PDB file of C-alpha atoms in Angstrom:
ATOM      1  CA  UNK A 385      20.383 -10.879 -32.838  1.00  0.00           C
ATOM      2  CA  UNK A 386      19.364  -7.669 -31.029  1.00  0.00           C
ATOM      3  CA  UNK A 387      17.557  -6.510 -33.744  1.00  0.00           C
ATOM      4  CA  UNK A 388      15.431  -9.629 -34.432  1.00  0.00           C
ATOM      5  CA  UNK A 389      14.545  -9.501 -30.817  1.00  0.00           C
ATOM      6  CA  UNK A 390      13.335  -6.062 -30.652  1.00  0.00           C
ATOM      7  CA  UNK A 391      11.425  -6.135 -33.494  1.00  0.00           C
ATOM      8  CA  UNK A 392       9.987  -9.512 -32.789  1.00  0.00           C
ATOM      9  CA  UNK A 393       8.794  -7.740 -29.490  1.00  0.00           C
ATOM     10  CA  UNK A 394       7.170  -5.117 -31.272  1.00  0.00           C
ATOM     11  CA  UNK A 395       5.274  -7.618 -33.006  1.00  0.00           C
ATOM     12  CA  UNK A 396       4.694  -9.007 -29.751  1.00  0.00           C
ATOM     13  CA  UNK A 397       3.041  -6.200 -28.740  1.00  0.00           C
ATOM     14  CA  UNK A 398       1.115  -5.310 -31.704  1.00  0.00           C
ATOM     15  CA  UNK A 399      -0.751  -8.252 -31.160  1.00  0.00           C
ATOM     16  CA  UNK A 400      -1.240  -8.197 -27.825  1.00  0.00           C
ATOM     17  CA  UNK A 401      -2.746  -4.637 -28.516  1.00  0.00           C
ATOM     18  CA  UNK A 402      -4.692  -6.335 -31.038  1.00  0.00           C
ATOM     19  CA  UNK A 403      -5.822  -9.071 -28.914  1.00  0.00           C
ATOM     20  CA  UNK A 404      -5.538  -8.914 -25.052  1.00  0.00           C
ATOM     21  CA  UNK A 405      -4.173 -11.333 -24.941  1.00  0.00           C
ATOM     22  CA  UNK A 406      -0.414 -12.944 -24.382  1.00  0.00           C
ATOM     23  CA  UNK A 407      -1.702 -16.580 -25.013  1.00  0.00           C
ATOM     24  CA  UNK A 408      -2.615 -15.998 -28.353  1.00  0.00           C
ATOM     25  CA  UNK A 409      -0.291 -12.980 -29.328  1.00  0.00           C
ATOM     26  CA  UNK A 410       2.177 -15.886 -28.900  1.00  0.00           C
ATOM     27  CA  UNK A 411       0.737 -17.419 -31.164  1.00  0.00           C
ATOM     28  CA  UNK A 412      -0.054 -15.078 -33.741  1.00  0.00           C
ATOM     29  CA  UNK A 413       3.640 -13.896 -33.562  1.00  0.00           C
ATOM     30  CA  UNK A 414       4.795 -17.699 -34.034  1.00  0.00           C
ATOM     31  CA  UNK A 415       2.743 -18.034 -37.074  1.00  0.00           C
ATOM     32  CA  UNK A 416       3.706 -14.867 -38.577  1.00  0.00           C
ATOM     33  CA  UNK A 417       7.489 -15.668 -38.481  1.00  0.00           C
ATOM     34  CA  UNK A 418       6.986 -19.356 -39.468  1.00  0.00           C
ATOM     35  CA  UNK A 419       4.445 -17.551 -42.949  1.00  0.00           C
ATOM     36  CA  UNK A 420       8.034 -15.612 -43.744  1.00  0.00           C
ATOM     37  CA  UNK A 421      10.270 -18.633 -43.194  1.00  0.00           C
ATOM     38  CA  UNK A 422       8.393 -20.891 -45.241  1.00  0.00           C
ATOM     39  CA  UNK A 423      10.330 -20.300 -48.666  1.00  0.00           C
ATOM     40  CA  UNK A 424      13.398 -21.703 -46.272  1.00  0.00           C
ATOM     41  CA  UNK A 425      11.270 -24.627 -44.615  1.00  0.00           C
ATOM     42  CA  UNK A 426      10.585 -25.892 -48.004  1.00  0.00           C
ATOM     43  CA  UNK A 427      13.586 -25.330 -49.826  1.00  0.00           C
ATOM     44  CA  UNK A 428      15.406 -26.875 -47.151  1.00  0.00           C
ATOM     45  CA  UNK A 429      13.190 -29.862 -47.236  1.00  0.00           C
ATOM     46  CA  UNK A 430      13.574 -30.649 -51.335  1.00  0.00           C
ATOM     47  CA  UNK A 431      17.497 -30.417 -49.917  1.00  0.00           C
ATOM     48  CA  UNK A 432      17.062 -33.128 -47.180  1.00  0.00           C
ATOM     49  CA  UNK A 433      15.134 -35.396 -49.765  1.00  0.00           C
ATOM     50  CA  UNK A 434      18.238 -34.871 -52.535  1.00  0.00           C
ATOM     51  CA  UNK A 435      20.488 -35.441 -49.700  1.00  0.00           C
ATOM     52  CA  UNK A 436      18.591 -38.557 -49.707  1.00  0.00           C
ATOM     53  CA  UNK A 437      18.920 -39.424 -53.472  1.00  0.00           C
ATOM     54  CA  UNK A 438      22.249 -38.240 -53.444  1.00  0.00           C
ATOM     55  CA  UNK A 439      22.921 -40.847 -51.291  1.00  0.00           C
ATOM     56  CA  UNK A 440      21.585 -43.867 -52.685  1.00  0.00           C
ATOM     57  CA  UNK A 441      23.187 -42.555 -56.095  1.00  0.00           C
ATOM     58  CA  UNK A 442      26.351 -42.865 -54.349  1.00  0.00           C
ATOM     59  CA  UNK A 443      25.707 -46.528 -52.503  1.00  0.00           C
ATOM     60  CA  UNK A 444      24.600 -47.739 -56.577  1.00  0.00           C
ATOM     61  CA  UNK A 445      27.876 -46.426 -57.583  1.00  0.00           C
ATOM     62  CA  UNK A 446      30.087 -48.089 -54.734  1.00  0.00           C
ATOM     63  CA  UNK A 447      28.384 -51.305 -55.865  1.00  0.00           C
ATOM     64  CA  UNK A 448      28.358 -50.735 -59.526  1.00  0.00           C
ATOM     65  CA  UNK A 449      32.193 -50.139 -59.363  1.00  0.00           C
ATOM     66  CA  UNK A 450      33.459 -52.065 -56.230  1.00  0.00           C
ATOM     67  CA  UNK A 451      36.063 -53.789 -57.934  1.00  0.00           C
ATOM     68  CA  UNK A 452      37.918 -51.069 -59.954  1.00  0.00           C
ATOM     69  CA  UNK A 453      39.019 -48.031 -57.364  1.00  0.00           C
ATOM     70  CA  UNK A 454      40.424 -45.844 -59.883  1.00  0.00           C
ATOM     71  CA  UNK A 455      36.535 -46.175 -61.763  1.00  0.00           C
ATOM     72  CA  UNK A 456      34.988 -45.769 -58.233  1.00  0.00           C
ATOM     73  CA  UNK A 457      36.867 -42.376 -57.195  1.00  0.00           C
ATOM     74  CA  UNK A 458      36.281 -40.838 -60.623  1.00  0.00           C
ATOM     75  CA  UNK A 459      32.819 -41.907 -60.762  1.00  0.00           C
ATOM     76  CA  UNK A 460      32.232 -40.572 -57.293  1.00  0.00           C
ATOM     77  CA  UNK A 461      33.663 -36.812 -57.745  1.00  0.00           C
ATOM     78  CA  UNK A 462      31.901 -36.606 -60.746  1.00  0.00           C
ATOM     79  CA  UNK A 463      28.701 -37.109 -58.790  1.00  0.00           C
ATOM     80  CA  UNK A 464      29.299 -34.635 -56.407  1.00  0.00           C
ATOM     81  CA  UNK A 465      29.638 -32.082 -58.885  1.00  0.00           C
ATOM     82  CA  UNK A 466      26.542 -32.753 -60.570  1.00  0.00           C
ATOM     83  CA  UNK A 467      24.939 -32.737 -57.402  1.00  0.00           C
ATOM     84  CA  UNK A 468      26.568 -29.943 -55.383  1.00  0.00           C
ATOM     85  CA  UNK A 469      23.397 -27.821 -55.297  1.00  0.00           C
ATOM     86  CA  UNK A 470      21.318 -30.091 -53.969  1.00  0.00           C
ATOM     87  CA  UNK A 471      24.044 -30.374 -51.016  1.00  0.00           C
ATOM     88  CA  UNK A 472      24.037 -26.188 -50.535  1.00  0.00           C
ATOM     89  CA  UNK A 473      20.190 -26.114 -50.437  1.00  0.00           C
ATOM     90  CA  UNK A 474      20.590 -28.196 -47.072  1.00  0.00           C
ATOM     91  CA  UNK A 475      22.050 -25.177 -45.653  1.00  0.00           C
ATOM     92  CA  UNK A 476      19.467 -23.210 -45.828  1.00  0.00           C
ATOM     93  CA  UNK A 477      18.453 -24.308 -42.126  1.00  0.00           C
ATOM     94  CA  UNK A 478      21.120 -22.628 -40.794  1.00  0.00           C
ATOM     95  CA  UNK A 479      19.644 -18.940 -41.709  1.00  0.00           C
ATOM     96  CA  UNK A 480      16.607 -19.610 -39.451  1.00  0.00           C
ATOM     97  CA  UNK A 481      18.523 -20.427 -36.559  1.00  0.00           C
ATOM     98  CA  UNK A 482      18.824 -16.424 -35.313  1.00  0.00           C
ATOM     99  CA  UNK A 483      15.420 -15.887 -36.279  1.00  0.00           C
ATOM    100  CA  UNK A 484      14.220 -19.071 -34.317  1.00  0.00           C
ATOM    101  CA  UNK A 485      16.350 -18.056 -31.292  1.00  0.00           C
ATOM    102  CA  UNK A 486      15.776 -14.508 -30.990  1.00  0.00           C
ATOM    103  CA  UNK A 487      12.079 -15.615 -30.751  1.00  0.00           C
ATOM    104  CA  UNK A 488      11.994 -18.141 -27.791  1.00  0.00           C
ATOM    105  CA  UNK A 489      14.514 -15.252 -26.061  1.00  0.00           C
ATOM    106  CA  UNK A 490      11.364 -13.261 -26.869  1.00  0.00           C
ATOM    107  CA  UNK A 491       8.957 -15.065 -25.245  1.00  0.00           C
ATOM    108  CA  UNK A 492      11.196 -16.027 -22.213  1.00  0.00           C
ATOM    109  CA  UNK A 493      11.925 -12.615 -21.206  1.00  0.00           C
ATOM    110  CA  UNK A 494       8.475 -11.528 -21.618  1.00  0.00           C
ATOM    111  CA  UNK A 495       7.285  -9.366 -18.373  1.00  0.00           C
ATOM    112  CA  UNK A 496       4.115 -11.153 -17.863  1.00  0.00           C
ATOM    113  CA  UNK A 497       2.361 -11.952 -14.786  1.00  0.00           C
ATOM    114  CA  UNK A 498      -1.456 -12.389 -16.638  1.00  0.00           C
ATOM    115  CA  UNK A 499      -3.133 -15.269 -17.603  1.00  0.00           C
ATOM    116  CA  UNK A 500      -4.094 -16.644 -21.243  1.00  0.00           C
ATOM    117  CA  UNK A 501      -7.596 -17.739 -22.121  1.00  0.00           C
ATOM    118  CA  UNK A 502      -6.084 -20.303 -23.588  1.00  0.00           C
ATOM    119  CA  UNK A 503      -5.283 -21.787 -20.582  1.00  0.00           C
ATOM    120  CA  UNK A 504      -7.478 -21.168 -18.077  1.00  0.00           C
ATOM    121  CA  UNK A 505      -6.302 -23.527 -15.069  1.00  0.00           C
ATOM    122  CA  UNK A 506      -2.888 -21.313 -14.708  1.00  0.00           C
ATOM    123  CA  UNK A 507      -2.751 -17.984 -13.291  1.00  0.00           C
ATOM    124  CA  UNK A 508      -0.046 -16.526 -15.155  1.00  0.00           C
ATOM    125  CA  UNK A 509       2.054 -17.974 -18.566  1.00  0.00           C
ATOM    126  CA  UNK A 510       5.112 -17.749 -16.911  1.00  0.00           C
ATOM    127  CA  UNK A 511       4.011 -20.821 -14.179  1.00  0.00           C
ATOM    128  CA  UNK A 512       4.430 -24.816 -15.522  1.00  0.00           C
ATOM    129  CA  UNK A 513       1.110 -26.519 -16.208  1.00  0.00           C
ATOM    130  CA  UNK A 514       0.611 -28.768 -13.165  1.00  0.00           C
ATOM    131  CA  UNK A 515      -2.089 -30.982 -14.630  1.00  0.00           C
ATOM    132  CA  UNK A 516       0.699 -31.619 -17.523  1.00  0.00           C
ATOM    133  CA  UNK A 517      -2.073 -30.762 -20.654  1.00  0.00           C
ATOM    134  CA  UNK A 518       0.628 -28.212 -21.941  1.00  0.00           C
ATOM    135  CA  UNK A 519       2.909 -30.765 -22.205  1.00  0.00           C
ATOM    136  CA  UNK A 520       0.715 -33.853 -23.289  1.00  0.00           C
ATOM    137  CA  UNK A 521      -0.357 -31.364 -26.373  1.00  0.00           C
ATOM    138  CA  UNK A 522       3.578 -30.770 -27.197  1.00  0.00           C
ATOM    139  CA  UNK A 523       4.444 -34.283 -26.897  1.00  0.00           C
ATOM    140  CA  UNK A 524       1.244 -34.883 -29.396  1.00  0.00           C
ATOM    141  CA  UNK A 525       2.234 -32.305 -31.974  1.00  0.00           C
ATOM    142  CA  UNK A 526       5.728 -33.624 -32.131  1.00  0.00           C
ATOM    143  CA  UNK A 527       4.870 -37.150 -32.901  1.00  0.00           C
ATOM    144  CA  UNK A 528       2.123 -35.990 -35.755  1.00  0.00           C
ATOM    145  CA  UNK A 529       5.482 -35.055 -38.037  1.00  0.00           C
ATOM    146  CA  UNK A 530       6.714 -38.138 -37.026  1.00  0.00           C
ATOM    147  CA  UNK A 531       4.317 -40.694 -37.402  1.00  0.00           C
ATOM    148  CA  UNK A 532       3.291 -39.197 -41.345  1.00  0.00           C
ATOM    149  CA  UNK A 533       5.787 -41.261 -43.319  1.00  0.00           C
ATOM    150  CA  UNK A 534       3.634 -43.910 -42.025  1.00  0.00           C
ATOM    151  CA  UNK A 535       0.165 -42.852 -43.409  1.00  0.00           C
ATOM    152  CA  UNK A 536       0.265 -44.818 -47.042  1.00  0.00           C
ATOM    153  CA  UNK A 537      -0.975 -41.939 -48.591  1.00  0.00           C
ATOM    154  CA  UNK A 538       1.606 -39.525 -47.642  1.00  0.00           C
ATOM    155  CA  UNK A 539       4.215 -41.743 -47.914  1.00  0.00           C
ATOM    156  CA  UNK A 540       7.409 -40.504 -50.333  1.00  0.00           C
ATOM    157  CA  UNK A 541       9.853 -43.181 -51.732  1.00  0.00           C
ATOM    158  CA  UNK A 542      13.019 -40.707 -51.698  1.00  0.00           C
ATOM    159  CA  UNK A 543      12.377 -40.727 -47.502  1.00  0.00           C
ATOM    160  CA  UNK A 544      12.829 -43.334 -45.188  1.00  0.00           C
ATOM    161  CA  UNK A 545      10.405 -43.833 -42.089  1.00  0.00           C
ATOM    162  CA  UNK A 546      11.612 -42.653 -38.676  1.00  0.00           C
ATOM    163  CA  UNK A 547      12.503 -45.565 -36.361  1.00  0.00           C
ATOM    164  CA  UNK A 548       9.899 -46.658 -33.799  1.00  0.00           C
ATOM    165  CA  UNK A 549      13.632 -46.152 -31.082  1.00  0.00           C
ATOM    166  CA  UNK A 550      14.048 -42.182 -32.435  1.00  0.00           C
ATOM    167  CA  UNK A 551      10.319 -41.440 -31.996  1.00  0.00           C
ATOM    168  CA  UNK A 552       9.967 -42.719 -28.451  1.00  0.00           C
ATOM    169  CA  UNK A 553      13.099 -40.475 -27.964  1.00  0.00           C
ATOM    170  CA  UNK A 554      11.727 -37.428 -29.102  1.00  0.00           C
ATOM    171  CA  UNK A 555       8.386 -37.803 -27.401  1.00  0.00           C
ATOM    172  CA  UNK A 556      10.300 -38.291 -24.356  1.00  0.00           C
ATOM    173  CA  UNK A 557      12.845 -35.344 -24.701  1.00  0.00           C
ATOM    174  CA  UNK A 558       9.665 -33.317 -25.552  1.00  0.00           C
ATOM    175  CA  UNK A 559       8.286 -34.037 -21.757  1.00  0.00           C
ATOM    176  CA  UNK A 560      11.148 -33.449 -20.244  1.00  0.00           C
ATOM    177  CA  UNK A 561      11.369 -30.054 -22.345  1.00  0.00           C
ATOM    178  CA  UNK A 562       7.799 -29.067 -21.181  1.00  0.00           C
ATOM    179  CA  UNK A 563       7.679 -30.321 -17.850  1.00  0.00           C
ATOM    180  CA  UNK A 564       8.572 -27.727 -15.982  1.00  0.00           C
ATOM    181  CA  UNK A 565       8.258 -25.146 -18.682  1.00  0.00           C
ATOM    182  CA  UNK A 566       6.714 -21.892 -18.373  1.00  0.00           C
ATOM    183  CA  UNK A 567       3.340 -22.281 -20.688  1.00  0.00           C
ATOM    184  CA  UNK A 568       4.605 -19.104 -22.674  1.00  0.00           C
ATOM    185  CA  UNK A 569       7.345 -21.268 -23.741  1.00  0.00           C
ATOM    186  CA  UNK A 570       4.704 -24.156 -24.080  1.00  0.00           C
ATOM    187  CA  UNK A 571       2.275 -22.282 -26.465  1.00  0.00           C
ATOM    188  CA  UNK A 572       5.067 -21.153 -28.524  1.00  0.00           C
ATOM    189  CA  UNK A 573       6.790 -24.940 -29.058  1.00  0.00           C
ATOM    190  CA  UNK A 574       3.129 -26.478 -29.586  1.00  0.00           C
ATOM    191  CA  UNK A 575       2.493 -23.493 -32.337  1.00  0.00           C
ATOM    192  CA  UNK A 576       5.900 -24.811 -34.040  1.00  0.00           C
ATOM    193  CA  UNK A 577       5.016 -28.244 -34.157  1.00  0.00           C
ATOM    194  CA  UNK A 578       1.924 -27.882 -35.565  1.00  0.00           C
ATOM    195  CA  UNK A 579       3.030 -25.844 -38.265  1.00  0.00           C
ATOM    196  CA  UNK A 580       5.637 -27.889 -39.018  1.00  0.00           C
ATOM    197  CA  UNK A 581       3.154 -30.726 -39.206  1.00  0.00           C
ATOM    198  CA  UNK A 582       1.122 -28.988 -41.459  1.00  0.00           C
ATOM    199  CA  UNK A 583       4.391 -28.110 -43.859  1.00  0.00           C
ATOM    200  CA  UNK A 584       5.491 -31.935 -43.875  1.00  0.00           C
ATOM    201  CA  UNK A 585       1.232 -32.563 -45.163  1.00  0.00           C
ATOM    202  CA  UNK A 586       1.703 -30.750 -47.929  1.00  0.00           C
ATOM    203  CA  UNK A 587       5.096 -30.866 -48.998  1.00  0.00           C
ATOM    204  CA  UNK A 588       4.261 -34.793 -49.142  1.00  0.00           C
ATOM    205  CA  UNK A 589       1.111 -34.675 -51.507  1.00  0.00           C
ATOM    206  CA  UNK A 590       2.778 -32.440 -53.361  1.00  0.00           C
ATOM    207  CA  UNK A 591       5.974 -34.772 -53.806  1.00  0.00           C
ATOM    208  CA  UNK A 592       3.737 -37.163 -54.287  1.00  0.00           C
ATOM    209  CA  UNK A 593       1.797 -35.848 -57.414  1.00  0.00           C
ATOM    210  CA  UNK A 594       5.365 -35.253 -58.830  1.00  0.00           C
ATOM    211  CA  UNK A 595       6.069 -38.940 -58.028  1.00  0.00           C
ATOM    212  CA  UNK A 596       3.028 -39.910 -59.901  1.00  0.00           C
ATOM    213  CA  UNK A 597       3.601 -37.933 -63.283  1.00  0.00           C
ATOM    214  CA  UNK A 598       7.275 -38.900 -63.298  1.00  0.00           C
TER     215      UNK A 598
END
């Protein structure tokens, strides 16, 4: 983990050498590391959506079979076999968890006492954002992932919508996450989300033009 960190804060300050600026050397080190884990991102995502086929292959053959256990159990192992890779590609989230830590334990024990352009109402990024725009704009770019399963046109068949219940939830843990959080920490979590947003755009048109010649 040590080794992550220090050469995350190298990049750190390669950009901030580059730049000025700490606001947007935040942000330019966020995007670099989210460029290298996309390879992850998306393989883990075509393993959440056979997680999801895997699944409903399993509830067809619970109903198919209901009345013969012997046929069910069979049935059901063999499944799993076929279908054990698409269960160890989910586990590919688990390798970005270091990478994802070492960088907000970056950011938080940044020595800064300067302000960002990008924020021009707060004298230094390690103060909270009293008027509460940081946190509006996180709150915004976590519901944009969110609320895309929604949009006709980037909706996928092998995913099921969010619940109306879980997105309130998030938007709310999101405030509370914010709310007092130093706007480093802010720029950084707003930088993810909008990446991630733009990930979940195009891994669903491009789901969706393998729908459509299937």
């Amino acid at each position: 983990m040590n080794i992550i960190s220090n050469l995350l804060n190298s990049i750190l300050g390669y950009f901030f050498n580059i730049t000025g600026d700490f606001g947007i050397a935040i942000i330019l080190l966020t995007l670099a590391v989210r460029v290298v884990l996309i390879p992850l991102s998306f393989r883990q995502k075509f393993g959440m959506q056979e997680q999801q086929k895997l699944a409903k292959g399993l509830e067809e053959i619970k109903e198919k079979y209901k009345d013969n256990k012997v046929k069910l159990e069979s049935e059901t192992q063999k499944y799993y076999q076929e279908n054990s890779k698409s269960i160890l590609g989910c586990l590919t989230s688990f390798l970005q968890l270091p990478i994802f830590f070492a960088l907000y334990n970056v950011i938080l024990k940044m020595p800064m006492s300067t302000a960002t352009m990008l924020v021009p109402w707060v004298a230094s990024l390690k103060m909270a954002d009293n008027f509460f725009i940081i946190p509006t704009a996180y709150v915004i770019s976590v519901l944009i992932p969110n609320l895309l399963p929604y949009v006709p046109f980037l909706s996928i068949t092998t995913q099921a919508k969010i619940s109306k219940t879980n997105i309130l939830v998030s938007s709310i843990m999101s405030a509370i996450i914010t709310f007092k959080a130093p706007i480093a920490l802010g720029l950084y979590l707003i930088t993810t989300s909008l990446f991630s947003a733009i990930e979940e755009i195009i891994f669903r048109i491009y789901v969706r033009r393998r729908e459509l010649v299937a």
